[in-house]
Coordinates of C-alpha atoms in Angstrom, one line a residue:
Chain A
M1 CA -95.5 107.2 -83.4
D2 CA -94.3 108.7 -86.6
S3 CA -95.6 112.2 -86.8
K4 CA -93.6 113.1 -89.8
G5 CA -95.4 112.6 -93.1
G6 CA -98.9 111.1 -92.8
G7 CA -99.6 110.7 -89.1
T8 CA -100.7 107.5 -87.5
E9 CA -103.7 105.4 -88.4
A10 CA -105.6 106.6 -85.3
Q11 CA -104.8 110.3 -86.1
K12 CA -106.3 109.8 -89.6
F13 CA -109.5 108.4 -88.1
V14 CA -109.7 111.3 -85.7
W15 CA -109.2 113.9 -88.4
E16 CA -111.6 112.3 -90.7
G17 CA -114.2 111.9 -88.0
A18 CA -117.4 113.8 -88.6
I19 CA -120.9 114.1 -87.1
P20 CA -123.9 114.2 -89.5
L21 CA -126.1 117.1 -88.4
Q22 CA -129.7 117.9 -89.3
I23 CA -130.1 121.6 -88.5
H24 CA -133.5 123.2 -88.1
L25 CA -134.2 126.9 -88.1
H26 CA -135.9 127.9 -84.9
D27 CA -139.7 128.4 -85.3
S28 CA -139.6 132.0 -84.1
E29 CA -137.4 132.9 -87.0
V30 CA -139.3 131.3 -89.8
T31 CA -141.2 134.0 -91.7
T32 CA -142.1 132.1 -94.8
L33 CA -144.4 129.2 -95.6
P34 CA -143.8 126.3 -95.9
N35 CA -141.1 126.0 -93.2
P36 CA -137.6 125.7 -94.8
P37 CA -136.4 122.1 -94.7
P38 CA -133.5 121.4 -92.3
A39 CA -130.0 121.6 -93.5
L40 CA -128.1 118.3 -93.7
I41 CA -124.4 118.7 -93.1
L42 CA -121.4 116.7 -92.1
A43 CA -119.6 118.5 -89.3
P44 CA -115.9 117.6 -88.6
R45 CA -115.4 116.4 -85.1
L46 CA -112.3 118.6 -84.7
G47 CA -114.2 121.7 -85.9
Y48 CA -116.5 124.2 -84.3
L49 CA -120.2 124.9 -85.0
P50 CA -119.9 128.6 -86.0
L51 CA -117.6 127.5 -88.8
L52 CA -120.5 125.8 -90.5
V53 CA -122.6 129.0 -90.7
P54 CA -121.5 130.0 -94.2
K55 CA -122.6 126.6 -95.5
I56 CA -126.0 126.5 -93.7
K57 CA -127.1 130.1 -94.0
P58 CA -128.1 129.8 -97.6
F59 CA -130.7 127.2 -96.6
F60 CA -132.4 129.7 -94.4
S61 CA -131.6 133.2 -95.5
N62 CA -134.9 133.7 -97.3
S63 CA -136.9 132.8 -94.2
L64 CA -135.1 135.1 -91.7
P65 CA -136.7 138.1 -90.2
P66 CA -135.0 141.4 -90.9
G67 CA -132.0 142.2 -88.6
V68 CA -128.4 141.5 -87.9
D69 CA -127.2 137.9 -87.6
T70 CA -126.1 136.7 -84.2
V71 CA -125.9 133.0 -84.8
W72 CA -126.1 130.4 -82.1
F73 CA -127.0 126.7 -81.9
E74 CA -129.1 124.8 -79.5
Y75 CA -129.7 121.1 -78.6
K76 CA -133.0 120.3 -76.9
G77 CA -133.2 123.8 -75.3
L78 CA -129.5 124.0 -74.3
P79 CA -127.6 126.8 -76.0
L80 CA -124.3 125.3 -77.2
K81 CA -121.0 126.7 -76.2
W82 CA -119.4 127.5 -79.5
Y83 CA -115.8 127.1 -78.4
I84 CA -116.2 123.4 -77.5
P85 CA -115.3 121.2 -80.5
T86 CA -118.3 119.7 -82.3
G87 CA -117.2 116.1 -81.5
V88 CA -116.9 116.8 -77.8
L89 CA -120.4 118.4 -77.7
F90 CA -121.8 115.3 -79.4
D91 CA -120.1 112.9 -77.1
L92 CA -121.2 114.8 -74.1
L93 CA -124.7 115.8 -74.8
C94 CA -125.9 112.7 -76.7
A95 CA -125.7 109.9 -74.2
E96 CA -127.0 107.6 -76.9
A97 CA -125.5 108.6 -80.3
E98 CA -128.1 110.3 -82.4
R99 CA -127.5 110.2 -86.1
P100 CA -128.2 112.6 -87.6
W101 CA -127.8 114.9 -84.7
N102 CA -130.7 117.2 -84.6
L103 CA -129.8 120.8 -83.8
T104 CA -131.6 124.1 -83.9
V105 CA -130.0 127.2 -85.3
H106 CA -130.9 130.7 -84.3
F107 CA -129.9 133.9 -86.1
R108 CA -131.4 136.3 -83.6
G109 CA -131.7 136.8 -79.9
Y110 CA -128.2 135.7 -78.8
P111 CA -128.3 134.5 -75.1
G112 CA -125.5 136.8 -73.9
N113 CA -126.1 135.7 -70.3
I114 CA -125.3 132.1 -71.1
L115 CA -122.9 132.2 -74.1
T116 CA -119.8 134.3 -74.5
P117 CA -120.1 136.4 -77.7
C118 CA -119.2 134.9 -81.0
E119 CA -118.7 137.1 -84.0
G120 CA -118.1 134.4 -86.5
V121 CA -114.9 132.8 -87.8
D122 CA -112.6 135.3 -86.2
S123 CA -113.9 134.6 -82.7
V124 CA -113.4 130.9 -83.2
K125 CA -109.9 131.5 -84.6
W126 CA -108.8 133.5 -81.6
S127 CA -110.4 131.1 -79.2
F128 CA -108.4 128.3 -80.9
I129 CA -105.2 130.3 -80.7
N130 CA -105.7 131.1 -77.0
A131 CA -106.3 127.5 -76.3
L132 CA -103.2 126.6 -78.1
K133 CA -101.2 129.2 -76.1
E134 CA -102.6 127.8 -72.9
A135 CA -101.6 124.3 -73.9
A136 CA -98.1 125.5 -74.8
Y137 CA -97.9 127.2 -71.4
I138 CA -98.8 124.0 -69.7
I139 CA -96.3 122.0 -71.8
N140 CA -93.4 124.4 -71.9
G141 CA -94.0 126.9 -69.2
N142 CA -94.3 129.7 -71.8
C143 CA -96.1 130.4 -75.0
K144 CA -93.1 131.9 -76.8
N145 CA -93.3 129.4 -79.6
I146 CA -96.8 130.4 -80.4
M147 CA -96.2 134.1 -80.1
N148 CA -93.2 133.8 -82.4
M149 CA -95.0 132.0 -85.2
S150 CA -94.7 133.7 -88.5
Q151 CA -97.8 135.2 -90.0
S152 CA -97.8 132.6 -92.8
D153 CA -97.3 129.7 -90.3
Q154 CA -100.2 131.0 -88.2
A155 CA -102.4 131.2 -91.3
D156 CA -101.4 127.7 -92.4
L157 CA -102.1 126.3 -89.0
W158 CA -105.6 127.9 -88.8
H159 CA -106.4 126.9 -92.4
S160 CA -105.4 123.3 -91.8
V161 CA -107.9 123.2 -88.9
L162 CA -110.6 125.0 -90.9
N163 CA -110.2 122.6 -93.8
G164 CA -109.6 119.5 -91.7
N165 CA -106.2 118.9 -93.4
M166 CA -104.2 116.6 -91.2
E167 CA -101.0 116.6 -93.3
A168 CA -100.9 120.4 -93.4
Y169 CA -101.6 120.5 -89.7
L170 CA -98.8 118.1 -88.8
R171 CA -96.3 120.0 -91.0
V172 CA -96.9 123.3 -89.3
S173 CA -97.5 122.1 -85.7
S174 CA -94.2 120.2 -85.7
K175 CA -92.5 123.6 -85.8
L176 CA -94.2 124.4 -82.5
K177 CA -92.0 122.0 -80.6
L178 CA -94.8 120.9 -78.4
G179 CA -93.4 117.4 -78.6
T180 CA -94.9 114.0 -78.3
I181 CA -95.6 112.2 -75.1
G182 CA -93.3 109.4 -73.9
D183 CA -92.7 108.0 -70.5
D184 CA -90.1 105.7 -69.0
Y185 CA -92.0 102.6 -70.0
S186 CA -92.2 103.3 -73.7
L187 CA -88.8 104.9 -73.8
K188 CA -87.4 101.6 -72.6
L189 CA -89.3 99.8 -75.4
N190 CA -88.1 102.2 -78.1
S191 CA -84.6 102.5 -76.6
T192 CA -84.2 106.1 -77.5
S193 CA -82.2 108.2 -75.2
K194 CA -84.2 111.4 -75.3
S195 CA -84.1 113.3 -72.1
R196 CA -87.1 113.2 -69.8
Q197 CA -87.2 116.8 -68.9
R198 CA -89.6 119.3 -70.3
T199 CA -87.9 121.0 -73.3
S200 CA -88.2 124.6 -74.4
D201 CA -85.0 124.4 -76.5
T202 CA -85.0 124.2 -80.3
D203 CA -83.5 120.9 -81.2
A204 CA -84.2 119.7 -84.7
T205 CA -86.3 116.6 -83.9
A206 CA -89.5 116.7 -82.0
P207 CA -88.7 116.2 -78.3
I208 CA -90.1 113.3 -76.3
R209 CA -91.5 114.7 -73.1
T210 CA -93.1 113.9 -69.8
G211 CA -94.4 116.6 -67.5
R212 CA -97.8 118.3 -67.8
I213 CA -100.4 117.4 -70.3
P214 CA -103.3 119.7 -71.3
V215 CA -106.6 118.0 -70.5
R216 CA -110.2 119.2 -70.5
L217 CA -112.6 117.0 -68.7
Y218 CA -116.4 117.3 -69.0
I219 CA -118.4 115.5 -66.4
R220 CA -122.0 114.6 -66.9
S221 CA -123.8 113.1 -63.8
I222 CA -126.7 110.8 -64.3
N223 CA -128.5 110.7 -61.0
E224 CA -130.8 107.8 -61.8
D225 CA -130.2 104.2 -62.4
I226 CA -130.8 103.8 -66.1
D227 CA -130.3 100.8 -68.3
D228 CA -130.7 102.4 -71.6
L229 CA -128.6 105.4 -72.4
E230 CA -131.5 106.7 -74.5
D231 CA -133.4 107.3 -71.3
A232 CA -130.7 109.5 -69.8
P233 CA -132.2 112.8 -68.7
I234 CA -131.3 115.6 -71.2
V235 CA -128.9 118.3 -70.2
D236 CA -131.0 121.4 -70.0
S237 CA -128.4 123.6 -68.3
W238 CA -124.6 123.9 -68.3
D239 CA -124.8 123.8 -64.5
K240 CA -125.4 120.1 -64.9
I241 CA -122.0 119.7 -66.5
S242 CA -118.8 120.0 -64.5
Y243 CA -116.0 121.3 -66.6
I244 CA -112.5 120.7 -65.4
N245 CA -109.7 122.4 -67.3
R246 CA -106.7 121.0 -65.4
P247 CA -103.3 119.6 -66.6
V248 CA -102.4 116.0 -65.8
E249 CA -98.9 115.5 -64.5
I250 CA -97.3 112.3 -65.7
W251 CA -95.4 110.4 -63.1
G252 CA -94.0 107.0 -62.4
E253 CA -90.6 105.5 -62.8
G254 CA -90.4 102.3 -64.8
K255 CA -94.2 101.9 -64.8
C256 CA -96.5 102.7 -67.6
F257 CA -98.7 105.7 -66.9
T258 CA -102.1 104.8 -68.2
L259 CA -105.4 106.5 -69.0
Y260 CA -106.6 105.1 -65.7
N261 CA -103.8 106.9 -63.9
A262 CA -104.6 110.1 -65.6
V263 CA -108.4 110.1 -64.8
K264 CA -107.6 109.1 -61.3
A265 CA -105.3 112.1 -61.0
L266 CA -108.1 114.4 -62.1
L267 CA -110.9 112.8 -60.1
P268 CA -109.2 111.2 -57.1
E269 CA -112.4 111.1 -55.0
L270 CA -113.9 108.6 -57.5
F271 CA -111.1 106.2 -57.0
A272 CA -110.6 105.9 -53.3
D273 CA -108.9 102.8 -51.7
K274 CA -112.1 100.7 -51.5
H275 CA -110.8 98.5 -54.3
L276 CA -108.1 96.9 -52.2
L277 CA -110.7 94.5 -50.8
T278 CA -112.1 93.5 -54.1
D279 CA -108.8 92.8 -55.8
N280 CA -108.9 89.0 -55.5
V281 CA -112.6 88.7 -56.4
S282 CA -112.1 90.6 -59.6
K283 CA -109.2 88.4 -60.7
A284 CA -111.3 85.4 -60.2
E285 CA -114.2 86.8 -62.2
M286 CA -111.8 87.6 -65.0
E287 CA -110.5 84.1 -65.2
D288 CA -114.1 83.0 -65.7
G289 CA -114.1 85.2 -68.8
Q290 CA -116.4 87.7 -67.3
Q291 CA -115.8 91.4 -67.4
S292 CA -114.4 92.8 -64.3
E293 CA -116.7 95.2 -62.5
E294 CA -113.8 96.7 -60.5
I295 CA -110.7 98.6 -61.2
S296 CA -107.7 97.5 -59.1
S297 CA -105.5 100.4 -58.3
L298 CA -102.6 98.0 -57.5
R299 CA -102.6 95.9 -60.6
S300 CA -100.5 97.2 -63.5
P301 CA -101.1 96.1 -67.0
E302 CA -98.2 93.6 -66.9
E303 CA -99.7 91.6 -64.1
G304 CA -103.4 92.0 -64.8
G305 CA -103.8 91.0 -68.4
E306 CA -107.1 91.8 -70.0
T307 CA -108.8 94.1 -67.5
S308 CA -111.8 95.7 -69.0
T309 CA -112.2 98.7 -66.8
E310 CA -115.2 100.5 -68.2
H311 CA -117.1 100.3 -65.0
A312 CA -115.6 101.5 -61.8
G313 CA -116.5 102.0 -58.2
S314 CA -118.2 100.1 -55.5
P315 CA -121.6 100.5 -53.8
L316 CA -119.9 102.3 -51.0
D317 CA -119.2 105.4 -53.1
T318 CA -121.3 108.4 -53.7
A319 CA -120.3 108.5 -57.3
E320 CA -118.8 106.1 -59.8
I321 CA -117.7 106.4 -63.4
K322 CA -120.0 104.7 -65.9
F323 CA -117.9 105.3 -68.9
L324 CA -115.8 107.8 -70.6
R325 CA -115.6 109.0 -74.2
I326 CA -112.7 110.4 -76.2
Q327 CA -113.2 111.2 -79.9
G328 CA -116.4 109.1 -79.8
I329 CA -114.7 106.0 -78.5
E330 CA -114.5 104.4 -75.1
P331 CA -110.8 103.5 -74.7
K332 CA -109.7 100.9 -72.3
M333 CA -108.4 102.4 -69.1
E334 CA -105.0 100.5 -69.2
I335 CA -104.0 102.0 -72.5
P336 CA -100.8 104.1 -72.0
F337 CA -101.8 107.7 -71.5
G338 CA -99.1 108.9 -73.9
W339 CA -100.7 106.9 -76.7
V340 CA -104.1 108.4 -75.9
V341 CA -102.8 111.9 -76.0
N342 CA -100.6 111.6 -79.1
N343 CA -103.4 110.0 -81.1
L344 CA -106.6 111.4 -79.8
M345 CA -105.8 115.0 -78.9
N346 CA -107.4 118.0 -80.7
P347 CA -105.4 120.4 -82.9
E348 CA -105.0 122.9 -80.1
H349 CA -103.1 120.1 -78.2
Y350 CA -105.8 119.5 -75.7
L351 CA -107.2 116.1 -74.9
H352 CA -110.9 116.4 -74.3
I353 CA -112.5 113.6 -72.2
C354 CA -116.2 113.2 -71.6
V355 CA -117.0 111.3 -68.4
Y356 CA -120.3 110.0 -67.4
I357 CA -120.7 109.4 -63.8
K358 CA -123.5 107.9 -61.7
V359 CA -124.2 109.7 -58.5
V360 CA -125.7 107.1 -56.2
E361 CA -126.7 109.4 -53.3
P362 CA -128.3 112.8 -53.7
I363 CA -125.9 115.6 -53.6
T364 CA -126.1 117.4 -50.3
I365 CA -124.4 120.8 -49.8
Chain B
M1 CA -91.2 130.3 -49.4
I2 CA -89.9 130.4 -53.0
S3 CA -86.3 130.8 -53.8
I4 CA -85.8 134.0 -55.9
S5 CA -83.0 132.9 -58.2
S6 CA -84.9 130.0 -59.7
W7 CA -88.4 131.5 -59.4
D8 CA -90.4 131.5 -62.6
G9 CA -93.1 133.8 -61.5
T10 CA -95.8 131.2 -60.8
L11 CA -97.3 129.9 -57.6
S12 CA -99.0 126.6 -56.6
A13 CA -102.6 126.2 -55.7
A14 CA -101.7 125.9 -52.0
E15 CA -99.5 129.0 -52.2
F16 CA -102.5 130.8 -53.8
Y17 CA -104.6 130.1 -50.8
V18 CA -101.9 131.4 -48.5
A19 CA -101.6 134.5 -50.6
A20 CA -105.3 135.0 -50.8
C21 CA -105.7 134.9 -47.0
A22 CA -102.8 137.3 -46.5
F23 CA -104.2 139.7 -49.1
S24 CA -107.7 139.9 -47.7
E25 CA -106.3 140.3 -44.2
L26 CA -104.1 143.2 -45.3
W27 CA -107.0 144.8 -47.3
K28 CA -109.2 144.7 -44.2
K29 CA -106.4 146.2 -42.1
F30 CA -106.0 149.2 -44.4
N31 CA -109.7 149.8 -44.5
L32 CA -109.9 151.3 -47.9
A33 CA -113.1 152.8 -49.2
L34 CA -113.9 149.6 -51.0
P35 CA -115.7 146.4 -50.0
Q36 CA -113.8 143.5 -48.4
W37 CA -112.5 140.4 -50.2
S38 CA -114.1 137.1 -49.2
W39 CA -112.9 133.6 -49.9
I40 CA -115.5 131.5 -51.7
P41 CA -114.8 127.8 -51.3
S42 CA -115.9 125.7 -54.3
S43 CA -115.4 122.5 -55.9
K44 CA -115.8 121.5 -59.5
R45 CA -116.5 117.9 -58.8
P46 CA -120.1 116.6 -58.5
G47 CA -121.1 114.7 -55.4
I48 CA -118.0 115.5 -53.5
P49 CA -117.8 117.8 -50.6
F50 CA -115.4 120.6 -51.1
N51 CA -112.1 121.2 -49.5
H52 CA -112.0 124.7 -48.0
V53 CA -108.7 125.6 -49.7
E54 CA -110.1 125.3 -53.1
G55 CA -111.9 128.4 -54.2
Y56 CA -111.5 132.0 -55.2
L57 CA -111.4 135.5 -53.8
S58 CA -114.4 137.8 -54.4
M59 CA -114.9 141.5 -54.0
E60 CA -118.3 142.6 -55.1
N61 CA -120.4 145.7 -55.6
V62 CA -117.4 147.9 -56.2
I63 CA -117.9 151.4 -57.5
L64 CA -114.8 152.5 -59.4
P65 CA -113.2 155.7 -58.4
S66 CA -113.5 158.7 -60.7
F67 CA -110.2 159.6 -62.2
E68 CA -107.9 162.2 -60.8
Q69 CA -107.4 165.2 -62.9
E70 CA -103.8 164.4 -63.9
D71 CA -104.7 161.0 -65.3
Y72 CA -106.7 162.7 -68.0
Q73 CA -105.8 163.5 -71.6
G74 CA -107.5 166.7 -72.7
D75 CA -110.4 165.2 -74.7
D76 CA -111.8 163.1 -72.0
L77 CA -112.3 166.0 -69.6
M78 CA -115.6 166.9 -71.2
E79 CA -116.9 163.4 -70.8
K80 CA -115.8 163.4 -67.2
E81 CA -118.0 166.5 -66.5
E82 CA -121.0 164.4 -67.7
Y83 CA -120.4 161.6 -65.3
S84 CA -119.2 163.3 -62.1
C85 CA -120.8 165.7 -59.8
S86 CA -119.5 169.2 -59.5
N87 CA -118.4 168.8 -55.9
V88 CA -116.4 165.7 -56.3
D89 CA -113.2 167.7 -56.7
E90 CA -113.3 168.6 -53.0
F91 CA -113.0 165.0 -52.1
I92 CA -110.1 163.9 -54.3
D93 CA -107.2 162.8 -52.2
D94 CA -104.3 160.8 -53.5
A95 CA -104.4 158.2 -50.7
I96 CA -108.1 157.7 -50.6
L97 CA -110.2 156.2 -53.3
V98 CA -113.2 158.3 -54.1
Q99 CA -116.7 157.1 -54.6
N100 CA -118.8 158.5 -57.4
Y101 CA -122.0 159.6 -55.9
C102 CA -123.8 160.4 -59.1
H103 CA -127.0 159.0 -60.6
E104 CA -125.5 156.7 -63.2
V105 CA -123.4 154.5 -61.0
N106 CA -121.9 151.2 -62.3
H107 CA -121.1 148.3 -60.1
Y108 CA -118.2 145.9 -60.5
D109 CA -117.7 142.4 -59.1
F110 CA -114.1 141.2 -59.1
H111 CA -113.1 137.6 -58.7
I112 CA -109.5 136.4 -58.4
V113 CA -109.4 132.8 -59.6
Y114 CA -106.3 130.5 -59.6
S115 CA -105.4 129.1 -63.1
T116 CA -104.0 125.6 -63.0
S117 CA -102.8 126.0 -66.6
Y118 CA -100.9 129.3 -66.1
R119 CA -100.2 128.7 -62.4
V120 CA -101.0 132.3 -61.6
P121 CA -104.1 134.2 -60.4
V122 CA -106.5 135.5 -63.0
L123 CA -108.9 138.4 -62.6
Y124 CA -112.5 138.0 -63.7
F125 CA -114.9 140.9 -63.5
R126 CA -118.4 141.9 -64.5
A127 CA -120.1 145.2 -64.6
Y128 CA -123.7 146.0 -64.0
R129 CA -126.1 148.9 -63.4
S130 CA -127.8 149.7 -60.1
D131 CA -130.8 147.8 -61.4
G132 CA -128.7 144.7 -62.0
Q133 CA -128.5 144.8 -65.7
T134 CA -125.2 143.6 -67.1
L135 CA -123.0 146.1 -68.9
L136 CA -121.0 145.5 -72.0
S137 CA -117.6 146.7 -73.0
D138 CA -118.8 150.0 -74.5
K139 CA -120.0 151.1 -71.1
I140 CA -117.1 149.6 -69.2
E141 CA -114.8 151.6 -71.4
K142 CA -116.2 154.8 -69.9
D143 CA -115.5 153.7 -66.3
I144 CA -111.9 152.7 -66.7
P145 CA -108.8 154.9 -67.1
P146 CA -108.3 156.0 -70.8
N147 CA -105.2 153.9 -71.3
S148 CA -107.0 150.7 -70.3
A149 CA -109.9 151.6 -72.4
K150 CA -107.6 151.9 -75.4
L151 CA -106.2 148.4 -74.8
L152 CA -109.7 147.1 -74.4
T153 CA -110.6 148.1 -77.9
K154 CA -107.3 147.5 -79.6
S155 CA -106.2 144.1 -78.3
K156 CA -109.7 142.7 -78.3
W157 CA -108.6 139.1 -78.2
T158 CA -105.5 139.2 -76.1
F159 CA -106.0 141.6 -73.2
I160 CA -109.5 141.8 -71.9
T161 CA -111.7 138.9 -73.2
Q162 CA -115.0 137.4 -72.4
E163 CA -114.8 133.9 -71.1
D164 CA -116.9 131.5 -69.1
H165 CA -116.1 132.0 -65.4
P166 CA -114.4 128.8 -64.4
Q167 CA -116.5 128.4 -61.3
L168 CA -119.8 130.1 -62.1
N169 CA -120.1 129.0 -65.7
R170 CA -121.4 132.3 -67.0
P171 CA -119.7 134.8 -69.3
W172 CA -117.4 137.2 -67.4
Y173 CA -114.7 139.5 -68.5
T174 CA -111.2 138.5 -67.8
L175 CA -107.7 139.9 -68.0
H176 CA -105.6 137.5 -70.0
P177 CA -103.0 135.9 -67.8
C178 CA -100.3 135.5 -70.5
G179 CA -97.3 137.6 -69.4
T180 CA -98.2 137.6 -65.7
T181 CA -95.2 135.5 -64.7
D182 CA -92.9 137.9 -66.5
W183 CA -93.9 141.0 -64.7
M184 CA -94.5 139.2 -61.4
K185 CA -90.9 138.0 -61.5
L186 CA -89.7 141.5 -62.2
L187 CA -91.9 142.9 -59.4
L188 CA -90.9 140.6 -56.7
T189 CA -87.3 140.1 -57.5
N190 CA -86.4 143.7 -57.9
E191 CA -87.7 144.7 -54.5
D192 CA -85.7 146.4 -51.8
S193 CA -84.9 143.0 -50.4
V194 CA -81.1 142.9 -50.4
G195 CA -80.0 139.8 -48.6
Q196 CA -83.4 138.1 -49.0
D197 CA -83.2 135.2 -51.3
E198 CA -86.8 134.0 -50.8
V199 CA -90.1 135.2 -51.9
A200 CA -93.0 134.9 -49.5
S201 CA -96.1 133.6 -51.1
E202 CA -98.0 136.1 -48.9
K203 CA -96.6 138.9 -50.9
Y204 CA -97.8 137.6 -54.3
L205 CA -101.3 138.8 -54.5
V206 CA -100.7 142.2 -53.0
S207 CA -98.0 142.8 -55.6
W208 CA -100.1 141.3 -58.3
F209 CA -103.1 143.5 -57.5
S210 CA -100.9 146.6 -57.4
V211 CA -100.5 146.1 -61.1
V212 CA -103.8 144.6 -62.1
G213 CA -105.9 147.0 -60.1
Q214 CA -104.4 149.9 -62.1
V215 CA -106.4 148.7 -65.1
F216 CA -109.5 149.9 -63.2
G217 CA -107.9 152.9 -61.5
L218 CA -107.7 151.0 -58.2
K219 CA -104.4 152.0 -56.6
I220 CA -103.0 150.2 -53.6
P221 CA -101.5 152.5 -51.0
F222 CA -97.7 152.3 -51.0
E223 CA -97.7 151.4 -47.4
M224 CA -99.7 148.2 -48.1
L225 CA -96.9 146.8 -50.2
G226 CA -94.3 147.4 -47.6
N227 CA -96.5 146.0 -44.9
I228 CA -96.2 142.3 -45.6
G229 CA -93.4 141.8 -43.1
T230 CA -95.8 142.7 -40.2
L231 CA -98.2 139.9 -41.1

């Protein structure tokens, strides 16, 4: 958990993560023959689509009709929200990973009734800073440390994100005193004696903290029983995605707070007590070497051993989690949440989680 | 009840619901020349029936009052003539909010949504013409008091921004919540409440709106603020 110097192995993977994109100019904006070929570009997971515009515009500028540029991206008819990190958009909208990811770019006709305005790099920068302020607020109860950043630190922070430079980012962000996550469990292991309370003071070393964690959850419902993710119905409207921007409060004395605990805190209805009955059955299945189909809310990692908890729920529910994705991976639910946050969070200190749920019954209102 | 001495200016989701009910009741009681507030229950979670206490406050189809003479700096007076009818002056009264009966009337929808990140209410609004067409900031600037309009253009990213409405998932304008706790703390702990060491959550939204409403020239009658005790 050494955040000084190079960062952890996992953090390196996350910062180096990128999605290969194949970007096509929308037909209505092609004024030359033949059609310009698509632009091929590697988009950093932690970055944002509008930041790619300077690199892709040269591919298309000859073809564009006259007018002012108002750039927006679209995937299979869905205008893409530019303030969501590229990696999250990919994890959420491509049930089955599509490589390269085929996107359409528009330079005209901005859908202002669906997308908030984006005026280029500045908009993305301010959206990032506002998200960082919100995260600081959640963590510390105020965003003083962000407001008080020197101009040069702010510039360094933003540039480290723009350029995908993890070392530079870690150097500047450590000054923000947003801390790393610990809990009683890992504290006992590490035998440090840092206080458990939320810190807003300015001690020299990065504080270990419990308390509130910034999380953004994106829920995609798949109403049908599908075996192959490729057959998942495409998302043609943002109304089909539930977005929950809600902090997770870490709790628990002497027990490890896991990813499972965190998701349960955000979506309690998907984890009702039905599992009590299936506890023994699951254990037996596990001993047979089969994957458990159930999550036990009573079993902690110490007792349960290898519980693969990628599938949850019972037929009695109206909805169940099929799987979840963070930075393109499907982490096991019993991983300590602190580890997940410290290693897989985005530079604005938010952990973005894509959850795929299966709704068994039709939604009635 | 919240203890004043340790209060940080925030409120919980449950307290927000209490405050929202109290606020809309009081608003109804005072019968201002403005639409009522309604509570819109909602849930973000698919397939799950919602809990009535989760939701937001909505006041829609508001026509902003025209400004009183003394709020104006010289230059803007000419512009005002363009937008208001000549007989509006007869109806200006400090305690009553005036409706602008002219041809070019803009409508505003206001939503008060609880933010779990900031733990305070946040105002979302949208503006549209009588025919339903959405208005952008250049038009909104003309409807709001000059000081607000200045802030709208100067602090583009920090004061009034466009964000996705957290419940409706469409771009709405919003007043950035950063700083709310600071002025709420000042507001509610400096009141004439000697001997009172608790803050009633019922008071929260009335006090909050007395500040936030000013951005749009919506002033809460003084009596409304003092009236909480009678709830």
